[in-house]
Amino acid sequence: MEMQLLCVIAGLFLFGLIYNAFVAWLERQGHDRGYTAFLVVGGTLITLVGLWVVTDLETVILTLICFAASGLPMILGSVGRHVRERASEERKIVALAHRFVDRQYESQGGMSLEEESRGVHLERGADKCS
């Protein structure tokens, strides 16, 4: 059992080194945003496999349930924050696009998108007396 435990610990350490390199690569590529919680879950599941090798299935399942109880709120919170952040970024992009288009229309003497969406159909200057 002692040798088996040392092998599992060494294997998990090696996994940790490789997984760290993988996560670092994801970060460099920008692919980790919004997925950090799932990366943690992946590493934890591998650790549970190592635990299974040196204990019994009942212990692993109990440990998994404990991790799920403490980790699920973190996962849901992480996903919710990411979704809100993405929605906010999208709203900012749309607002910038509207401002750009409005400036283009206005520079050519047309109505802005805001005026058009409010149903403003008066020609510019039509309300002035001749």
Short mmCIF file of C-alpha atoms in Angstrom, two decimals:
data_model
loop_
_atom_site.label_atom_id
_atom_site.label_comp_id
_atom_site.label_asym_id
_atom_site.label_seq_id
_atom_site.Cartn_x
_atom_site.Cartn_y
_atom_site.Cartn_z
CA MET A 1 0.00 0.00 0.00
CA GLU A 2 2.84 2.39 0.83
CA MET A 3 4.46 1.95 -2.59
CA GLN A 4 1.07 2.28 -4.28
CA LEU A 5 0.42 5.53 -2.39
CA LEU A 6 3.82 6.92 -3.40
CA CYS A 7 3.13 6.04 -7.04
CA VAL A 8 -0.29 7.74 -6.92
CA ILE A 9 1.20 10.86 -5.33
CA ALA A 10 4.00 10.92 -7.93
CA GLY A 11 1.46 10.40 -10.73
CA LEU A 12 -0.76 13.19 -9.43
CA PHE A 13 2.27 15.49 -9.16
CA LEU A 14 3.20 14.72 -12.77
CA PHE A 15 -0.41 15.30 -13.81
CA GLY A 16 -0.32 18.64 -11.96
CA LEU A 17 2.76 19.73 -13.91
CA ILE A 18 1.21 18.78 -17.25
CA TYR A 19 -2.19 20.26 -16.35
CA ASN A 20 -0.51 23.50 -15.26
CA ALA A 21 1.23 23.73 -18.65
CA PHE A 22 -2.11 23.12 -20.38
CA VAL A 23 -3.87 25.80 -18.32
CA ALA A 24 -1.00 28.24 -18.97
CA TRP A 25 -1.39 27.59 -22.70
CA LEU A 26 -5.15 28.21 -22.45
CA GLU A 27 -4.47 31.50 -20.64
CA ARG A 28 -1.99 32.63 -23.31
CA GLN A 29 -4.58 31.86 -25.99
CA GLY A 30 -7.30 33.65 -24.00
CA HIS A 31 -9.44 30.50 -23.91
CA ASP A 32 -9.67 30.24 -20.13
CA ARG A 33 -12.01 33.22 -19.61
CA GLY A 34 -15.21 32.00 -18.02
CA TYR A 35 -13.98 28.42 -17.71
CA THR A 36 -11.66 28.55 -14.69
CA ALA A 37 -14.16 26.76 -12.44
CA PHE A 38 -14.39 23.91 -14.93
CA LEU A 39 -10.60 23.65 -15.10
CA VAL A 40 -10.58 23.28 -11.31
CA VAL A 41 -13.27 20.58 -11.53
CA GLY A 42 -11.18 18.69 -14.11
CA GLY A 43 -8.13 18.68 -11.85
CA THR A 44 -10.20 17.67 -8.85
CA LEU A 45 -11.74 14.72 -10.70
CA ILE A 46 -8.29 13.41 -11.59
CA THR A 47 -7.28 13.73 -7.93
CA LEU A 48 -10.35 11.70 -6.98
CA VAL A 49 -9.26 8.97 -9.39
CA GLY A 50 -5.94 8.88 -7.55
CA LEU A 51 -7.79 8.66 -4.25
CA TRP A 52 -9.83 5.76 -5.61
CA VAL A 53 -6.64 3.83 -6.34
CA VAL A 54 -5.56 3.98 -2.68
CA THR A 55 -8.97 3.86 -0.94
CA ASP A 56 -12.41 2.51 -1.75
CA LEU A 57 -15.23 3.73 -3.97
CA GLU A 58 -17.37 4.73 -0.97
CA THR A 59 -14.69 7.17 0.23
CA VAL A 60 -14.31 8.62 -3.27
CA ILE A 61 -18.07 9.11 -3.67
CA LEU A 62 -18.34 10.76 -0.25
CA THR A 63 -15.43 13.06 -1.13
CA LEU A 64 -17.01 13.84 -4.51
CA ILE A 65 -20.30 14.75 -2.81
CA CYS A 66 -18.44 17.05 -0.40
CA PHE A 67 -16.56 18.73 -3.27
CA ALA A 68 -19.82 19.10 -5.22
CA ALA A 69 -21.57 20.68 -2.23
CA SER A 70 -18.86 23.30 -1.79
CA GLY A 71 -17.98 23.70 -5.47
CA LEU A 72 -21.38 23.92 -7.16
CA PRO A 73 -22.15 27.43 -5.84
CA MET A 74 -18.72 28.54 -7.07
CA ILE A 75 -19.30 27.04 -10.52
CA LEU A 76 -22.75 28.60 -10.84
CA GLY A 77 -21.43 31.94 -9.61
CA SER A 78 -18.51 31.83 -12.04
CA VAL A 79 -20.76 31.03 -14.99
CA GLY A 80 -23.24 33.76 -13.97
CA ARG A 81 -20.47 36.37 -13.65
CA HIS A 82 -19.05 35.37 -17.03
CA VAL A 83 -22.45 35.58 -18.75
CA ARG A 84 -23.10 39.03 -17.22
CA GLU A 85 -19.62 40.23 -18.23
CA ARG A 86 -20.12 39.05 -21.82
CA ALA A 87 -23.56 40.68 -22.02
CA SER A 88 -22.10 43.94 -20.72
CA GLU A 89 -19.30 43.79 -23.30
CA GLU A 90 -21.80 43.14 -26.08
CA ARG A 91 -23.95 46.11 -24.98
CA LYS A 92 -20.87 48.35 -25.04
CA ILE A 93 -19.95 47.17 -28.54
CA VAL A 94 -23.49 47.78 -29.81
CA ALA A 95 -23.52 51.26 -28.23
CA LEU A 96 -20.17 52.10 -29.89
CA ALA A 97 -21.46 50.85 -33.24
CA HIS A 98 -24.60 52.98 -32.90
CA ARG A 99 -22.53 56.07 -32.10
CA PHE A 100 -20.29 55.43 -35.09
CA VAL A 101 -23.23 54.95 -37.45
CA ASP A 102 -25.00 58.03 -36.02
CA ARG A 103 -21.93 60.16 -36.67
CA GLN A 104 -21.74 58.85 -40.22
CA TYR A 105 -25.43 59.63 -40.88
CA GLU A 106 -25.26 63.02 -39.21
CA SER A 107 -22.13 63.99 -41.13
CA GLN A 108 -24.11 63.33 -44.30
CA GLY A 109 -27.11 65.32 -43.04
CA GLY A 110 -29.29 62.32 -42.19
CA MET A 111 -31.09 61.24 -39.05
CA SER A 112 -29.32 59.42 -36.28
CA LEU A 113 -30.37 55.87 -35.46
CA GLU A 114 -31.70 57.13 -32.13
CA GLU A 115 -33.93 59.69 -33.87
CA GLU A 116 -35.03 57.09 -36.39
CA SER A 117 -35.90 54.55 -33.68
CA ARG A 118 -38.01 57.17 -31.85
CA GLY A 119 -39.96 57.77 -35.01
CA VAL A 120 -38.64 61.27 -35.67
CA HIS A 121 -39.51 61.90 -39.29
CA LEU A 122 -39.17 65.65 -39.42
CA GLU A 123 -36.57 66.98 -41.74
CA ARG A 124 -33.84 68.92 -40.06
CA GLY A 125 -34.67 72.60 -40.07
CA ALA A 126 -38.30 72.11 -41.17
CA ASP A 127 -39.54 73.68 -37.96
CA LYS A 128 -37.70 76.96 -38.71
CA CYS A 129 -39.51 79.89 -40.28
CA SER A 130 -38.34 80.89 -43.75
#
